[in-house]
CSV table of C-alpha atoms in Angstrom, one decimal:
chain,number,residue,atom,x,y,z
A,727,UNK,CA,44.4,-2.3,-24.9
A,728,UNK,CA,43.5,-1.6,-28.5
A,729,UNK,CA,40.8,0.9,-27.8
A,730,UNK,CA,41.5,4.2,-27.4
A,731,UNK,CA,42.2,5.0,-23.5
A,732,UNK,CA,42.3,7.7,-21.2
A,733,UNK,CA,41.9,8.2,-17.7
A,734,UNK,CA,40.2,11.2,-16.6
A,735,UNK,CA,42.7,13.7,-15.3
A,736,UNK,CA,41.0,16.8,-15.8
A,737,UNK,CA,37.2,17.2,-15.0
A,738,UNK,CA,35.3,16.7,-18.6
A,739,UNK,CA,32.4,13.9,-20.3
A,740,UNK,CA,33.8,11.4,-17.5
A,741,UNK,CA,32.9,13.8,-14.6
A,742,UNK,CA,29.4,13.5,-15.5
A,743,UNK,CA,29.2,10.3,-16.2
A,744,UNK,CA,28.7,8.1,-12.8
A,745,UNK,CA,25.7,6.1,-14.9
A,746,UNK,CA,25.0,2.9,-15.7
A,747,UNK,CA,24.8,1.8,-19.4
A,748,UNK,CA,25.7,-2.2,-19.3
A,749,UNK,CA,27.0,-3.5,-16.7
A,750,UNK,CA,24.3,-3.4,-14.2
A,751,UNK,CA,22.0,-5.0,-16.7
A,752,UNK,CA,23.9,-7.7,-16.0
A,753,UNK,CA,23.5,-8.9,-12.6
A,754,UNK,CA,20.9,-11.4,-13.3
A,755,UNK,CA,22.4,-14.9,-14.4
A,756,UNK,CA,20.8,-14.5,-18.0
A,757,UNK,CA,20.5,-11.5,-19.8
A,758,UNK,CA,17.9,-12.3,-23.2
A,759,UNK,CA,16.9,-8.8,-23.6
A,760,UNK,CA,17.9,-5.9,-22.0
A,761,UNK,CA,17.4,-1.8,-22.3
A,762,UNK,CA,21.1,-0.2,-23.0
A,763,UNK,CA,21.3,3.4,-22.3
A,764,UNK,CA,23.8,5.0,-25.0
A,765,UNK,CA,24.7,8.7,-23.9
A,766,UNK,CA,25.1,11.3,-26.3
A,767,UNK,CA,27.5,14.8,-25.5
A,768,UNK,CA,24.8,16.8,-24.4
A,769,UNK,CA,23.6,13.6,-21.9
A,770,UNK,CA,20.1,12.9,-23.9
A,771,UNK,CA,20.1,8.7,-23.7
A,772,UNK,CA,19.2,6.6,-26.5
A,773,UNK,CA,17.7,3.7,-25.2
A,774,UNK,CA,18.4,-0.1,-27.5
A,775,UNK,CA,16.0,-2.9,-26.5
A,776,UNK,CA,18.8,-5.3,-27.6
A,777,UNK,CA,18.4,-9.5,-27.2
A,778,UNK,CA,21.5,-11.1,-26.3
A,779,UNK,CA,23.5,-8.5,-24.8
A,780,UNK,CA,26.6,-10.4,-23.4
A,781,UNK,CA,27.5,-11.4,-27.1
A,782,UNK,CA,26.8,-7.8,-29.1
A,783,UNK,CA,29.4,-6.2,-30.6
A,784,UNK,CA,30.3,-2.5,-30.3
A,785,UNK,CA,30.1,-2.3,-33.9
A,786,UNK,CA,26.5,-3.7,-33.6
A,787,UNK,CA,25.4,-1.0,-30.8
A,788,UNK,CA,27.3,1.2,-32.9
A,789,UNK,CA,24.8,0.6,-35.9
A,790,UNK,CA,21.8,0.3,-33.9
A,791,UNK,CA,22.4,4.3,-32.8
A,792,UNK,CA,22.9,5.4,-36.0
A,793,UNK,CA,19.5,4.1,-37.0
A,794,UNK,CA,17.9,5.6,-33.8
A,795,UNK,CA,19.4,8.6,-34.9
A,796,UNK,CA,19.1,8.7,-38.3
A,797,UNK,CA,22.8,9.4,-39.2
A,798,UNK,CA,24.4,9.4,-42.4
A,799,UNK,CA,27.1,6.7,-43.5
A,800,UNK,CA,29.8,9.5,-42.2
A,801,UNK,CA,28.8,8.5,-38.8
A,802,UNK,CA,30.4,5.5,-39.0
A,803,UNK,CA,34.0,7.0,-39.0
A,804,UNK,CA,33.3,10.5,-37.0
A,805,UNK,CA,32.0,8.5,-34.0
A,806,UNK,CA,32.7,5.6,-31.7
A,807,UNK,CA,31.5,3.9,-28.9
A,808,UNK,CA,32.8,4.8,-25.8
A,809,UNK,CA,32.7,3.1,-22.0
A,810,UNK,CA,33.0,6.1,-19.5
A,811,UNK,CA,33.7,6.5,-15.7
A,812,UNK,CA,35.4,9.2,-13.6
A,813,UNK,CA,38.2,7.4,-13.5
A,814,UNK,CA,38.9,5.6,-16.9
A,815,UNK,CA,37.6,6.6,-20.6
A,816,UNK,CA,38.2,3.8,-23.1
A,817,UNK,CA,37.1,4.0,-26.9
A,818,UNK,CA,36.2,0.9,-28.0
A,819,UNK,CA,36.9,-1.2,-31.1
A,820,UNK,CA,34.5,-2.5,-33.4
A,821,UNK,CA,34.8,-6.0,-32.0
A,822,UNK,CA,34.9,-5.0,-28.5
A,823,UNK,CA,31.7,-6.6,-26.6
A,824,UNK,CA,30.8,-3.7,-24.3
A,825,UNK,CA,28.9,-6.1,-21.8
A,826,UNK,CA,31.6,-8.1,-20.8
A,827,UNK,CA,34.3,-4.5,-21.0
A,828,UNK,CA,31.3,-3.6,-18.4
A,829,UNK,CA,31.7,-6.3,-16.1
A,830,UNK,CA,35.9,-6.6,-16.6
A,831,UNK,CA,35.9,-2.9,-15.4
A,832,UNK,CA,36.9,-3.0,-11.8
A,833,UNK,CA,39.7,-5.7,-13.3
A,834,UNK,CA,40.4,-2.6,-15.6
A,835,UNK,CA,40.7,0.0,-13.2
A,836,UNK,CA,43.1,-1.6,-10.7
A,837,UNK,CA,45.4,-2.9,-13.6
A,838,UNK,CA,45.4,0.7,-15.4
A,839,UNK,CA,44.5,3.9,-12.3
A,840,UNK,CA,45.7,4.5,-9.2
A,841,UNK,CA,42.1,4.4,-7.5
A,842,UNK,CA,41.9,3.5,-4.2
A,843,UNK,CA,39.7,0.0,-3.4
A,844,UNK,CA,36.6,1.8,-2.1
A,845,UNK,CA,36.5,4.1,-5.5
A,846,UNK,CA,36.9,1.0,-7.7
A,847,UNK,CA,33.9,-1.3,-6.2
A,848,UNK,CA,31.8,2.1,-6.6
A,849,UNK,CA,32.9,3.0,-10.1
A,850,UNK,CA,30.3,2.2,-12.7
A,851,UNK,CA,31.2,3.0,-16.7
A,852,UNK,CA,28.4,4.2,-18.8
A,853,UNK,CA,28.4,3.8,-22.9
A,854,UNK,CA,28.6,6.8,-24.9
A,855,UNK,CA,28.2,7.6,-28.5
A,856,UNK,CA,31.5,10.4,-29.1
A,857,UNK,CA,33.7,11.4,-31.6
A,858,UNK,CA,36.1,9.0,-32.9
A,859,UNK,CA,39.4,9.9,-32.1
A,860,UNK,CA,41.0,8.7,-35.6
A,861,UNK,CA,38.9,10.9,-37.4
A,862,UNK,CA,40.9,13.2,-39.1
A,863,UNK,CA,39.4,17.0,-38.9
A,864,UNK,CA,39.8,17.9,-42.5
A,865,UNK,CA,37.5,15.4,-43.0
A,866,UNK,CA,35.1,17.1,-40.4
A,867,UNK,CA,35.0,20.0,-43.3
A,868,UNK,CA,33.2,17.8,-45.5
A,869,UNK,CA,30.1,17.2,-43.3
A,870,UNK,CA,26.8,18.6,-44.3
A,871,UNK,CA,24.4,16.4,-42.2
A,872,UNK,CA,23.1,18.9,-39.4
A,873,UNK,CA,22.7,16.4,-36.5
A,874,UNK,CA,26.7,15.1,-37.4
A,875,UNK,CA,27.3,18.8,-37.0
A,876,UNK,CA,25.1,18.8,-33.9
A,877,UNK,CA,27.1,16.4,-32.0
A,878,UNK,CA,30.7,17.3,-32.7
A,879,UNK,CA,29.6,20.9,-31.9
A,880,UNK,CA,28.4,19.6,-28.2
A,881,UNK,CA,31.4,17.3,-27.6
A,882,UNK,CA,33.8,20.2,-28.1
A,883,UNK,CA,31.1,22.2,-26.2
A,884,UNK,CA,31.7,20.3,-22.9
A,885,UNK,CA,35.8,20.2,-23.7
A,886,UNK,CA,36.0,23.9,-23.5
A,887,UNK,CA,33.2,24.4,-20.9
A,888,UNK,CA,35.4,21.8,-18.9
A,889,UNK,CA,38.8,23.2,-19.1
A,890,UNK,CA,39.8,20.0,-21.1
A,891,UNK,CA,40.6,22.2,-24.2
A,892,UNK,CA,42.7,24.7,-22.4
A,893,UNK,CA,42.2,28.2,-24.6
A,894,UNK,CA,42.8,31.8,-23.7
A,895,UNK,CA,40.3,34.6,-23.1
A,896,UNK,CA,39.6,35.9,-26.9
A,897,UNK,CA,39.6,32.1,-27.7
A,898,UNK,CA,37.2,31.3,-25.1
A,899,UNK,CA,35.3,34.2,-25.6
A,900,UNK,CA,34.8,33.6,-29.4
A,901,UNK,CA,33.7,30.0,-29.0
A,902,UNK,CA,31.4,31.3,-26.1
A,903,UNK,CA,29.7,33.8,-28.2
A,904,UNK,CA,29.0,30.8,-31.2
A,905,UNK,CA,27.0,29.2,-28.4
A,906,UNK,CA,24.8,32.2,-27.6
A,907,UNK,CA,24.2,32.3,-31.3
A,908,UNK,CA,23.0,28.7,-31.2
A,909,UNK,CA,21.0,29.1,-27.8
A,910,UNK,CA,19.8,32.7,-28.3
A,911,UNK,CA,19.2,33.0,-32.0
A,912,UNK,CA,20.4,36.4,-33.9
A,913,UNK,CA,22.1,39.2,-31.6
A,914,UNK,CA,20.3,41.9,-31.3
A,915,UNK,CA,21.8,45.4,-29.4
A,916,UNK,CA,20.7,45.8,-26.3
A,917,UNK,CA,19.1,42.3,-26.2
A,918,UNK,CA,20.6,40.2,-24.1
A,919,UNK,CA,22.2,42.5,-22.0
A,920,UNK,CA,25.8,41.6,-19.7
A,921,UNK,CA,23.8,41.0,-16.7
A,922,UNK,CA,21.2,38.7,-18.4
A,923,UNK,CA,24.7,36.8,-19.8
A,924,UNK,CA,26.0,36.5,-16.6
A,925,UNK,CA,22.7,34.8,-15.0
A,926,UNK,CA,24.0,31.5,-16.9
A,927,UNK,CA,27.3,32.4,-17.9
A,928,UNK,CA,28.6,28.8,-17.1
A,929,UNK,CA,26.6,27.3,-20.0
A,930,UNK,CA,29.3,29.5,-22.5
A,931,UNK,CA,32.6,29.9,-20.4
A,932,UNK,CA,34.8,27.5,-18.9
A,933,UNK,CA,33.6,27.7,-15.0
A,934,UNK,CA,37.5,29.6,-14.3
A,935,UNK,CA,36.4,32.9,-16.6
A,936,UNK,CA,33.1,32.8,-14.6
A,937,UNK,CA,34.1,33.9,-11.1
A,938,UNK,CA,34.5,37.2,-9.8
A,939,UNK,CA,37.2,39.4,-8.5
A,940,UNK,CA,40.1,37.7,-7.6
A,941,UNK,CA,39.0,34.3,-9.4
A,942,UNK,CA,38.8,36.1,-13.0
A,943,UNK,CA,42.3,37.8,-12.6
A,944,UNK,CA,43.8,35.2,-11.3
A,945,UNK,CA,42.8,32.9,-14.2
A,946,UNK,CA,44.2,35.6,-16.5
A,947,UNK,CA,47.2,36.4,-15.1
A,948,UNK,CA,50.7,36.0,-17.0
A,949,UNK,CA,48.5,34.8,-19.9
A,950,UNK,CA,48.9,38.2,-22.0
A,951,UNK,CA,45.3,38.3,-21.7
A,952,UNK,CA,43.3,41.7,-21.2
A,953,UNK,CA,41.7,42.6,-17.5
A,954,UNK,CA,37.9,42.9,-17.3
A,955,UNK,CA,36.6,40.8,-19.7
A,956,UNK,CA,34.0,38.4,-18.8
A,957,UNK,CA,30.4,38.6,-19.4
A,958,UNK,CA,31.3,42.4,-21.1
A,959,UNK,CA,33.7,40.6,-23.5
A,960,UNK,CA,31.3,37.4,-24.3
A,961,UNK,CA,28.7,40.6,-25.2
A,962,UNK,CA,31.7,42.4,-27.5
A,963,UNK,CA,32.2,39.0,-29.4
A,964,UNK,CA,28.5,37.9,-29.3
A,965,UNK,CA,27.7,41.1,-31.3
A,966,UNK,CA,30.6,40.1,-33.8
A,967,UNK,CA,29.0,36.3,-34.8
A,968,UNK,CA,28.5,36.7,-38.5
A,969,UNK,CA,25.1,35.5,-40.2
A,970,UNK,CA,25.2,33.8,-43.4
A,971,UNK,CA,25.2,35.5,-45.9
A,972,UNK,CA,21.6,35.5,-48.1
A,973,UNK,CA,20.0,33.6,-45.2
A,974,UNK,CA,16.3,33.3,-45.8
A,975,UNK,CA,13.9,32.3,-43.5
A,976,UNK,CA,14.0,29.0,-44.2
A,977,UNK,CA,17.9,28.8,-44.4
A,978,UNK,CA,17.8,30.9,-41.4
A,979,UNK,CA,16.8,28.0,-39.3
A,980,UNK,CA,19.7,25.9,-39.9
A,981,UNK,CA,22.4,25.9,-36.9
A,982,UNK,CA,24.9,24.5,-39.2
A,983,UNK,CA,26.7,27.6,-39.9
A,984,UNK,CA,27.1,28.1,-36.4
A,985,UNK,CA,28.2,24.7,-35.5
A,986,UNK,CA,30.1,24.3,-38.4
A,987,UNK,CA,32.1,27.8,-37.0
A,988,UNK,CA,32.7,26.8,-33.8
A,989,UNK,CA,34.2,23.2,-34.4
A,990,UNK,CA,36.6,25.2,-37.0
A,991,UNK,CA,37.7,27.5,-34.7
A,992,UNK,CA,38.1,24.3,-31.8
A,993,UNK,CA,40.2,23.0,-34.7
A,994,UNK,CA,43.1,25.9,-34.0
A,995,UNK,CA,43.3,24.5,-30.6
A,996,UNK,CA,45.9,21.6,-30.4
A,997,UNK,CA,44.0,19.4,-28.6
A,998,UNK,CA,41.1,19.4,-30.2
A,999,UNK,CA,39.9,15.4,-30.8
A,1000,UNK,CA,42.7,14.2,-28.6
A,1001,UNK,CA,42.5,11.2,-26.5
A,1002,UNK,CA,43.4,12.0,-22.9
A,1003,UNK,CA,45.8,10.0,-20.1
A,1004,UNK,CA,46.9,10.6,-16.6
A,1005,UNK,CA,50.1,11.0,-15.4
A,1006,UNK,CA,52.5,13.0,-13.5
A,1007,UNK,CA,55.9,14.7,-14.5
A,1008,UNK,CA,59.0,15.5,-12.0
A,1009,UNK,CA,59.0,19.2,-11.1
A,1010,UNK,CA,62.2,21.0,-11.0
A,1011,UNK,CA,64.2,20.8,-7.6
A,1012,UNK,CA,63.8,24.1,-5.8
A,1013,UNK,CA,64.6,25.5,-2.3
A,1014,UNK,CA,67.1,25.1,0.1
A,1015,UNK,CA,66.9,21.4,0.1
A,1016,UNK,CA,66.6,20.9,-3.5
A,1017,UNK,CA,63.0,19.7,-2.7
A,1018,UNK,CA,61.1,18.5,-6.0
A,1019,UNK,CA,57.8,16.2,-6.3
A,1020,UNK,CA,55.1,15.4,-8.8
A,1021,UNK,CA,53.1,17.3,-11.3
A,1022,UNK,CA,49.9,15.8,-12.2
A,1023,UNK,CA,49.7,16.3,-16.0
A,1024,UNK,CA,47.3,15.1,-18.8
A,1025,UNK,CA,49.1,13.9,-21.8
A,1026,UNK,CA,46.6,15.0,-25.2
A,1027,UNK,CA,47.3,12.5,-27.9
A,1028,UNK,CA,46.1,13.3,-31.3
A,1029,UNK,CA,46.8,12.2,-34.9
A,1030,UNK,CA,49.0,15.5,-35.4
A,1031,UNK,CA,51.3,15.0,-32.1
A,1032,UNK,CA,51.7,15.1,-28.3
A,1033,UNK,CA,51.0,17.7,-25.9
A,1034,UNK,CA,51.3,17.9,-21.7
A,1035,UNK,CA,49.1,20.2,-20.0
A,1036,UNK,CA,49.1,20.8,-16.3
A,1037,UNK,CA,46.0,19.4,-14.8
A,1038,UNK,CA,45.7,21.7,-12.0
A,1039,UNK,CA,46.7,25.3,-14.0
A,1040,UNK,CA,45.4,24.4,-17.1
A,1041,UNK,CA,47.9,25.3,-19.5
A,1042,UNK,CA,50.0,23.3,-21.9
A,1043,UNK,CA,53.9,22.2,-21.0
A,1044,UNK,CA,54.6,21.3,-24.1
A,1045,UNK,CA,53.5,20.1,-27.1
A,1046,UNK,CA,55.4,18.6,-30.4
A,1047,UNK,CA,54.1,17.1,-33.5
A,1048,UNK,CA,55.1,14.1,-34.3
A,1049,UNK,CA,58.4,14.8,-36.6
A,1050,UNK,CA,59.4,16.6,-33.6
A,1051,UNK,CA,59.8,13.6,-31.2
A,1052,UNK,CA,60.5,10.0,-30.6
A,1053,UNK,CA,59.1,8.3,-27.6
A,1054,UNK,CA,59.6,4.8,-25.6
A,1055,UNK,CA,58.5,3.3,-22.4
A,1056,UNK,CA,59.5,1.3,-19.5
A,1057,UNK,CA,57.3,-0.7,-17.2
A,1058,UNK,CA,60.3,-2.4,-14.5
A,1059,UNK,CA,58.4,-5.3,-12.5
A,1060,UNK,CA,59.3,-3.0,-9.3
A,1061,UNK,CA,58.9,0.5,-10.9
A,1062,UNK,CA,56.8,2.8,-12.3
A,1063,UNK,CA,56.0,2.7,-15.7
A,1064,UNK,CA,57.4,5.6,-17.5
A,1065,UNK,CA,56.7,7.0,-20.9
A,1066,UNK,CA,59.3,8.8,-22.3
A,1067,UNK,CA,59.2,11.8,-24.7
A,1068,UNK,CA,62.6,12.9,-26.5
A,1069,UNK,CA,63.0,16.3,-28.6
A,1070,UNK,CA,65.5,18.9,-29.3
A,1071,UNK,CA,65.7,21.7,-27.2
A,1072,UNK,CA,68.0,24.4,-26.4
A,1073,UNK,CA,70.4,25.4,-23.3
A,1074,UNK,CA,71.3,29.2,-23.2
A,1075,UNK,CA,71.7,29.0,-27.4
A,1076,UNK,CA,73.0,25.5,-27.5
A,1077,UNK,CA,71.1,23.0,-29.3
A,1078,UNK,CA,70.5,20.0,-26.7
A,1079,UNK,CA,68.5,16.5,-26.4
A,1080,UNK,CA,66.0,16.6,-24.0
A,1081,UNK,CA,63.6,14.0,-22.5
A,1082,UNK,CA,60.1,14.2,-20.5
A,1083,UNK,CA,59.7,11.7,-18.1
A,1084,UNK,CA,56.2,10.9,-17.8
A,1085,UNK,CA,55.0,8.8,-14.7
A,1086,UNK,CA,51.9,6.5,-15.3
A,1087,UNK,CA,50.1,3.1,-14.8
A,1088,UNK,CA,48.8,3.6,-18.7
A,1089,UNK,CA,52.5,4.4,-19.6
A,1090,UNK,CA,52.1,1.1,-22.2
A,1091,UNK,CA,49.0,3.0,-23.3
A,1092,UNK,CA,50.5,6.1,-24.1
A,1093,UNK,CA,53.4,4.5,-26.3
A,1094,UNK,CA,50.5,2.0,-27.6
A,1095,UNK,CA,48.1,5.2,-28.3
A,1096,UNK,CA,50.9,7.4,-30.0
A,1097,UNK,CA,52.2,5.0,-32.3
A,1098,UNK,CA,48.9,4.0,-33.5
A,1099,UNK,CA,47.7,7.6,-34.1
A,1100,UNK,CA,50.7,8.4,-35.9
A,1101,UNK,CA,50.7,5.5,-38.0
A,1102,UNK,CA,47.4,6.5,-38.8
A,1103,UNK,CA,48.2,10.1,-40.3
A,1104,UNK,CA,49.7,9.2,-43.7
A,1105,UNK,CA,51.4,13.1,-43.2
A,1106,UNK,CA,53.5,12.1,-40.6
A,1107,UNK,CA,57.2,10.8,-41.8
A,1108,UNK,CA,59.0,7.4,-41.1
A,1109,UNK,CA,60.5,7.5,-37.3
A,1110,UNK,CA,62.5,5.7,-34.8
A,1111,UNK,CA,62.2,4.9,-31.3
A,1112,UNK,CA,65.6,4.6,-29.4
A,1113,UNK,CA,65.9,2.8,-26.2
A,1114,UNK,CA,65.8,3.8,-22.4
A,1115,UNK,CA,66.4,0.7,-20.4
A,1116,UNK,CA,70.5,-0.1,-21.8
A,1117,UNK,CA,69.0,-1.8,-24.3
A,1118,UNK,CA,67.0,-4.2,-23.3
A,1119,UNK,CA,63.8,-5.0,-25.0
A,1120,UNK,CA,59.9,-3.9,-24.1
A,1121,UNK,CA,57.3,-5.9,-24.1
A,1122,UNK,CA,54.5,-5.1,-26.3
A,1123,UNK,CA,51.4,-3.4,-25.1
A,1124,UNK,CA,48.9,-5.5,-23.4
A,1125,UNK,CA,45.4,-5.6,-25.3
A,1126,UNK,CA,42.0,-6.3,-24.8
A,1127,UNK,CA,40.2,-9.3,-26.9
């Protein structure tokens, strides 16, 4: 596919978005004119009265929200249109008609997830508006417009919120207290206090820092992270959200400081603006009978690099830039497809080769993905992909028209 694709391995934007944007529009034998629903991050719709849907072009529905919306040019790069279903996230291409992606999706999700039959005829993508993920950040420095802001502030929002941007307490806790700034204005001591924090503490931690007792400690422990934090520690770092400096009252009003802050401290997270995939990797044999199985993993592709996080513990395997690592795949006729991920390592002080062996029906994706990001960051030097199959050639991703 040449879209961007991921499926949705950890619970984020897909999770809540079971809605219909196209392809029920398009049960009747003619479609002349038709509402489309476009989601936004924080799930406000902008609804296009469009004539001849089956033919439009993502690039047109593109255009058509940024007039809605008001946007400036910049919006043409920082965002894309994306179709969207708990089990599969593509981005799609300019060209890319999203009517007929719409009614190709249950072809999609059998070809590309491992979904049973009864989750595939219920599966239903919806079109959202989100940030493109060949936008570079440093160009995310030079945005001024306040509803641009806006939206890459709420995207990364719902990452965080959604474990899909794994971070550690302080980190959390930072970026949580940015977002009381932006719903709750100016702090003020005393005002709110911990207990009114904690009434809707899930609108500024990840859902993990927000139980009690054993929940909280068990989300922190072996993280090097310190005990009894929580709504107390969102209140410490609330109180520390600088103003701007020689804010009037009219400056005062602007939320771009604020979103501004939070998407540059999203920016020191690695995955920040990554394109996510499924998989699974091999856990290490353990026990008496040398017993091993699957991990389910999320593989976080960026223009930078690659990195694996555990889907279930929600912490990060590994992660390499792209310098750091070659990478291949296999797709036998009677085997899993396989992406492979090669680096140097180190055995007990020995320098070593190592490679991850990634399990996944968007194995083709991932190699397709990866290669196209990094061609796409002019900082990344000239590599080389060796062979895992005894030398025998791969065939080249399949695509979309």
């Amino acid at each position: 596919m040449d879209g961007t694709e991921g499926n949705a391995g950890q619970p984020g934007p897909a999770e809540r978005s079971h809605r219909s944007s196209v392809s029920s529009v398009g049960t009747r034998a003619s479609v002349a004119a038709a509402d489309v629903l476009v989601y936004l991050a924080d799930d406000t719709v902008v609804p296009l009265a469009v004539e001849n849907l089956p033919s439009l072009s993502a690039h047109e529905l593109h255009r058509a929200v940024r007039e809605v919306l008001q946007l400036p040019d910049i919006a043409l790069d920082a965002f894309a249109l994306w179709l969207v279903s708990p089990l599969l996230e593509v981005q799609l291409k300019p060209k890319h008609q999203p009517y007929k992606l719409g009614r190709q999706w249950p072809e999609l999700l059998l070809r590309f997830t491992d979904a049973p039959a009864d989750h595939v005829a219920m599966d239903e993508p919806s079109l959202q508006f989100r940030r493109n993920v060949f936008f570079p950040k440093r160009r995310e420095l030079q945005i001024h417009d306040e509803e641009v802001l806006r939206l890459l502030y709420e995207e990364a929002k719902g990452n965080v919120l959604a474990a899909r941007y794994p971070c550690d307490v302080e980190d959390c806790e930072a970026l949580g207290a940015l977002v009381c700034r932006v719903q709750l204005g100016p702090y003020q001591p005393g005002q709110p206090t911990a207990c009114t924090l904690r009434e809707k503490l899930d609108s500024f931690l990840p859902a993990h820092l927000c139980k009690r007792g054993h929940g909280l400690f068990a989300a922190l422990r072996g993280r090097g992270a310190k005990a009894g934090t929580g709504e107390q520690g969102l209140l410490n770092a609330y109180g520390q959200v600088k103003e701007a400096v020689g804010s009037d009252s009219e400056h005062g009003a602007s939320l771009s400081p604020h979103y501004r802050a939070y998407l540059l401290k999203s920016h020191e997270l690695p995955f920040y603006g990554c394109a996510f995939f499924h998989g699974e990797v091999d856990k290490p044999a353990q026990g008496f009978l040398h017993r091993g199985g699957r991990k389910p993993v999320t593989v976080a592709i960026s223009l930078e690099g690659v990195h694996v996080i555990d889907s279930r513990e929600k912490h990060v395997l590994l992660g390499l830039r792209f310098q750091e690592l070659s990478w291949d795949h296999t797709s036998p006729e009677e085997e899993e497809s396989v992406l492979w991920l090669e680096f140097d390592g180190d055995n007990e002080g020995t320098p070593v080769n190592k490679l991850l062996k990634i399990y996944s029906k968007q194995a083709c994706r991932f190699f397709s993905q990866t290669s196209l990001l990094h061609s796409c960051n002019p900082e990344s030097p000239a590599w080389v992909l060796s062979s895992r199959n005894s030398g025998a050639s791969f065939p080249r991703p399949p695509t979309l028209a």
